[in-house]
Amino acid sequence: MKVSIIQTNLFWEDREKNLAHFDTLLDKITEPSDLIVLPEMFTTGFSMNPEKTAEAHLTETHNWLLKKAREKKAVITCSVAIKDGDNYFNRLHWVEPSGNSSFYDKRHLFRMAKEDEKYIAGKEKIIKQINDWKIMPLVCYDLRFPVWSRNFKNNKPIYDVLIYVANWPEVRNYPWKQLLIARAIENQCYVIGVNRIGKDGNDFNHSGDSMVINPRGEIINQPKANEENIETITLDKSYLDEFRKIFPVGLDADNFEII
């Protein structure tokens, strides 16, 4: 499976500028990809002003994503500030070139930025499929909670790739990098972390530090920090299957579920 990741700056609380910006960036992906990953809240930055920035579900950005997914013949995933009914959600979009869409509302809301006071937490994960790959996409702060991303059920893996789309500030880039590696090792899966660069409207700098990590915890792709970059990486399913076969830690995993 070929995955393209886009590490870039975002225009603060400016949907039109960001959509135009990503139009240009997506045009730079010239080789075929199965999946394209954009950062968290890619149309606004990590804004705590949803009254100003959030859009209704299945409107402008969703329509743009549908159009771009068809153009690129690839699934596109990212998160967007959404108003649904009377509530706001940091909602991950999974948009397929077929026109099908799925959604995941960020479960763990970053209370240190008062995200939990502005947005409603999600309750259900999604696991999606591209060819013979099973993929679970999550959002930013979810990275700190390993039970939520737990891969093994009845001692068998339930997904092959774990994704985190993020606006993770540079001041905490050390745990970002270490936790991405930890999630790959403990879940015996590929991990993709896509983070923005540049300063946001609160003057927090983001260094990117996007990474693709194999199930052994080895970094197989890492764009240079603090620089805009587009990378396309090939993930090897036979490598993953063989590693799980020769090192079947899932057979010894503790069985439990979140209630």
Coordinates of C-alpha atoms in Angstrom, one line a residue:
M1 CA 0.0 0.0 0.0
K2 CA 1.3 3.5 -0.9
V3 CA 0.7 6.2 1.6
S4 CA 1.3 9.9 1.1
I5 CA 1.8 12.3 4.0
I6 CA 1.7 16.1 3.9
Q7 CA 3.6 18.0 6.6
T8 CA 2.9 21.8 6.2
N9 CA 2.0 25.0 7.9
L10 CA -1.7 26.0 8.3
F11 CA -3.4 29.4 8.0
W12 CA -5.0 30.2 11.3
E13 CA -8.8 30.0 11.3
D14 CA -8.9 30.5 7.5
R15 CA -10.7 27.7 5.7
E16 CA -10.5 29.2 2.2
K17 CA -6.8 29.8 2.4
N18 CA -6.1 26.3 3.7
L19 CA -8.2 24.6 1.1
A20 CA -6.4 26.5 -1.7
H21 CA -3.1 25.6 -0.1
F22 CA -3.9 21.9 0.1
D23 CA -5.2 22.1 -3.5
T24 CA -1.6 23.0 -4.5
L25 CA 0.0 20.4 -2.2
L26 CA -2.2 17.6 -3.5
D27 CA -1.3 18.5 -7.0
K28 CA 2.4 17.8 -6.1
I29 CA 1.6 14.1 -5.4
T30 CA 2.4 12.8 -8.8
E31 CA 2.8 9.0 -8.1
P32 CA -0.3 6.9 -7.4
S33 CA -1.3 6.6 -3.7
D34 CA -3.8 4.5 -1.9
L35 CA -4.1 6.8 1.1
I36 CA -3.3 10.5 1.7
V37 CA -3.0 11.8 5.3
L38 CA -3.4 15.5 6.2
P39 CA -3.0 17.1 9.7
E40 CA -5.6 17.6 12.4
M41 CA -8.0 20.5 11.9
F42 CA -6.3 21.1 8.6
T43 CA -8.7 23.9 7.6
T44 CA -8.4 26.0 10.7
G45 CA -5.5 25.0 12.9
F46 CA -6.2 23.8 16.5
S47 CA -8.6 26.6 17.2
M48 CA -10.7 26.7 20.3
N49 CA -13.1 29.1 18.6
P50 CA -15.6 26.6 17.0
E51 CA -18.3 29.2 17.1
K52 CA -16.2 31.0 14.4
T53 CA -14.5 28.2 12.7
A54 CA -16.7 25.1 12.7
E55 CA -18.7 24.1 9.7
A56 CA -21.8 22.0 9.4
H57 CA -21.3 18.3 8.9
L58 CA -21.1 17.2 5.2
T59 CA -20.7 20.7 3.8
E60 CA -17.8 22.6 2.3
T61 CA -14.7 20.7 3.4
H62 CA -16.4 17.3 3.1
N63 CA -17.4 18.2 -0.5
W64 CA -13.8 19.3 -1.2
L65 CA -12.4 16.1 0.2
L66 CA -14.8 14.0 -2.0
K67 CA -13.6 15.9 -5.0
K68 CA -9.9 15.5 -4.2
A69 CA -10.3 11.8 -3.3
R70 CA -11.8 11.2 -6.7
E71 CA -9.1 13.3 -8.5
K72 CA -6.3 11.5 -6.7
K73 CA -8.0 8.1 -6.7
A74 CA -7.0 7.7 -3.1
V75 CA -8.6 7.7 0.4
I76 CA -8.0 11.0 2.2
T77 CA -8.1 11.3 6.0
C78 CA -7.8 14.4 8.2
S79 CA -9.8 16.1 10.9
V80 CA -12.1 19.1 10.8
A81 CA -13.9 21.3 13.3
I82 CA -17.6 20.4 12.8
K83 CA -20.9 21.6 14.2
D84 CA -23.4 18.8 14.4
G85 CA -26.7 19.8 15.9
D86 CA -25.9 22.0 18.9
N87 CA -22.5 20.5 19.5
Y88 CA -19.0 20.8 18.2
F89 CA -16.7 17.9 17.3
N90 CA -13.1 17.5 16.3
R91 CA -14.2 15.1 13.6
L92 CA -11.8 12.9 11.6
H93 CA -12.9 12.4 8.0
W94 CA -12.2 9.2 6.0
V95 CA -13.2 10.0 2.4
E96 CA -13.0 7.4 -0.3
P97 CA -12.7 7.9 -4.1
S98 CA -15.9 5.9 -4.4
G99 CA -17.8 8.7 -2.6
N100 CA -18.2 6.7 0.7
S101 CA -17.3 8.6 3.9
S102 CA -16.7 7.5 7.5
F103 CA -16.1 9.6 10.6
Y104 CA -14.5 9.4 14.0
D105 CA -14.9 12.0 16.7
K106 CA -11.8 12.6 18.7
R107 CA -12.1 10.6 21.9
H108 CA -9.5 12.3 24.1
L109 CA -9.9 16.1 24.2
F110 CA -6.9 18.2 25.2
R111 CA -8.1 19.8 28.5
M112 CA -4.9 21.8 28.8
A113 CA -6.1 23.9 25.8
K114 CA -9.8 23.6 27.1
E115 CA -10.7 21.5 24.1
D116 CA -13.0 19.5 26.5
E117 CA -15.0 22.7 27.2
K118 CA -15.6 23.4 23.5
Y119 CA -16.0 20.0 21.8
I120 CA -17.8 16.8 22.5
A121 CA -15.7 13.6 22.9
G122 CA -16.3 10.7 20.6
K123 CA -17.3 7.2 21.8
E124 CA -16.7 4.9 18.8
K125 CA -13.5 4.0 16.9
I126 CA -13.5 3.1 13.2
I127 CA -11.5 0.5 11.4
K128 CA -11.3 0.9 7.7
Q129 CA -10.0 -1.2 4.9
I130 CA -7.9 -0.5 1.8
N131 CA -7.4 -3.7 -0.2
D132 CA -6.1 -6.3 2.4
W133 CA -5.0 -3.6 4.8
K134 CA -7.1 -2.8 8.0
I135 CA -6.5 0.8 9.2
M136 CA -7.5 2.6 12.4
P137 CA -7.3 6.4 12.3
L138 CA -7.1 8.5 15.5
V139 CA -6.4 12.1 16.4
C140 CA -3.5 13.8 18.2
Y141 CA -4.0 13.6 22.0
D142 CA -5.4 10.0 21.5
L143 CA -1.7 9.1 21.2
R144 CA -1.2 9.3 25.0
F145 CA -3.8 6.7 25.7
P146 CA -2.6 3.2 24.7
V147 CA -5.7 1.3 25.8
W148 CA -7.8 3.2 23.2
S149 CA -5.5 2.1 20.4
R150 CA -5.1 -1.5 21.7
N151 CA -4.8 -3.8 18.7
F152 CA -5.3 -7.3 20.0
K153 CA -8.8 -8.9 20.6
N154 CA -9.0 -12.5 21.4
N155 CA -5.2 -12.6 20.9
K156 CA -5.5 -11.5 17.2
P157 CA -4.7 -8.2 15.7
I158 CA -7.7 -6.2 14.5
Y159 CA -5.8 -3.6 12.3
D160 CA -2.5 -3.3 10.4
V161 CA -1.9 0.4 10.4
L162 CA -2.5 3.0 13.1
I163 CA -2.8 6.7 12.1
Y164 CA -2.5 9.9 14.2
V165 CA -3.4 13.2 12.6
A166 CA -2.1 16.0 14.8
N167 CA -1.4 19.6 15.8
W168 CA 1.2 18.6 18.3
P169 CA 3.4 21.6 19.5
E170 CA 7.2 21.5 19.3
V171 CA 7.6 22.0 23.1
R172 CA 6.2 18.4 23.5
N173 CA 7.8 16.8 20.4
Y174 CA 9.9 14.4 22.5
P175 CA 6.8 12.4 23.8
W176 CA 5.2 12.7 20.4
K177 CA 8.2 10.8 18.8
Q178 CA 8.6 8.3 21.6
L179 CA 4.9 7.5 21.9
L180 CA 4.5 6.9 18.1
I181 CA 7.3 4.4 18.3
A182 CA 5.8 2.8 21.4
R183 CA 2.4 2.4 19.7
A184 CA 4.0 0.6 16.8
I185 CA 5.9 -1.8 19.0
E186 CA 3.1 -2.7 21.4
N187 CA 0.5 -3.1 18.6
Q188 CA 2.7 -4.8 16.1
C189 CA 1.6 -2.5 13.3
Y190 CA 2.7 0.3 11.1
V191 CA 2.2 3.7 12.7
I192 CA 1.8 7.0 10.7
G193 CA 1.9 10.3 12.5
V194 CA 1.3 13.4 10.5
N195 CA 1.8 16.7 12.3
R196 CA 1.7 20.4 11.1
I197 CA 4.6 22.9 11.2
G198 CA 4.7 26.6 11.9
K199 CA 3.2 28.9 14.6
D200 CA -0.5 28.8 15.3
G201 CA -2.7 31.7 16.4
N202 CA -1.7 31.2 20.1
D203 CA 2.0 31.5 19.1
F204 CA 2.8 27.8 19.7
N205 CA 5.3 26.5 17.2
H206 CA 4.9 23.1 15.6
S207 CA 8.0 21.3 14.3
G208 CA 6.1 18.6 12.4
D209 CA 8.3 15.5 13.2
S210 CA 5.9 13.5 11.1
M211 CA 6.9 9.8 10.9
V212 CA 6.1 6.4 9.5
I213 CA 7.2 3.5 11.7
N214 CA 7.3 -0.2 11.0
P215 CA 6.0 -2.9 13.5
R216 CA 9.5 -3.3 15.0
G217 CA 9.4 0.4 16.0
E218 CA 11.9 1.4 13.4
I219 CA 11.4 4.8 11.6
I220 CA 11.1 4.2 7.9
N221 CA 10.3 7.7 6.9
Q222 CA 10.8 11.0 8.6
P223 CA 10.4 14.4 6.9
K224 CA 12.8 17.1 8.1
A225 CA 11.5 19.0 11.1
N226 CA 10.1 22.5 10.6
E227 CA 10.0 22.1 6.8
E228 CA 7.1 21.6 4.5
N229 CA 7.3 18.1 2.9
I230 CA 5.3 15.6 1.0
E231 CA 6.4 12.0 1.2
T232 CA 5.0 8.8 -0.4
I233 CA 5.9 5.6 1.3
T234 CA 5.2 2.0 0.4
L235 CA 4.1 -0.3 3.3
D236 CA 4.8 -4.0 3.0
K237 CA 2.1 -6.3 4.1
S238 CA 4.2 -9.5 3.7
Y239 CA 6.8 -7.9 6.0
L240 CA 4.1 -7.2 8.7
D241 CA 2.6 -10.7 8.4
E242 CA 5.9 -12.4 8.6
F243 CA 7.0 -10.4 11.7
R244 CA 3.7 -11.3 13.4
K245 CA 4.2 -14.9 12.5
I246 CA 7.8 -15.2 13.9
F247 CA 7.1 -13.0 17.0
P248 CA 3.4 -13.6 17.9
V249 CA 3.2 -11.5 21.1
G250 CA -0.5 -11.1 20.6
L251 CA -1.0 -14.7 21.8
D252 CA 0.1 -13.6 25.2
A253 CA -1.9 -10.4 25.3
D254 CA -4.3 -9.7 28.2
N255 CA -7.9 -9.9 27.2
F256 CA -10.1 -6.9 28.3
E257 CA -12.3 -4.3 26.8
I258 CA -13.1 -0.7 27.5
I259 CA -16.5 -0.4 29.1

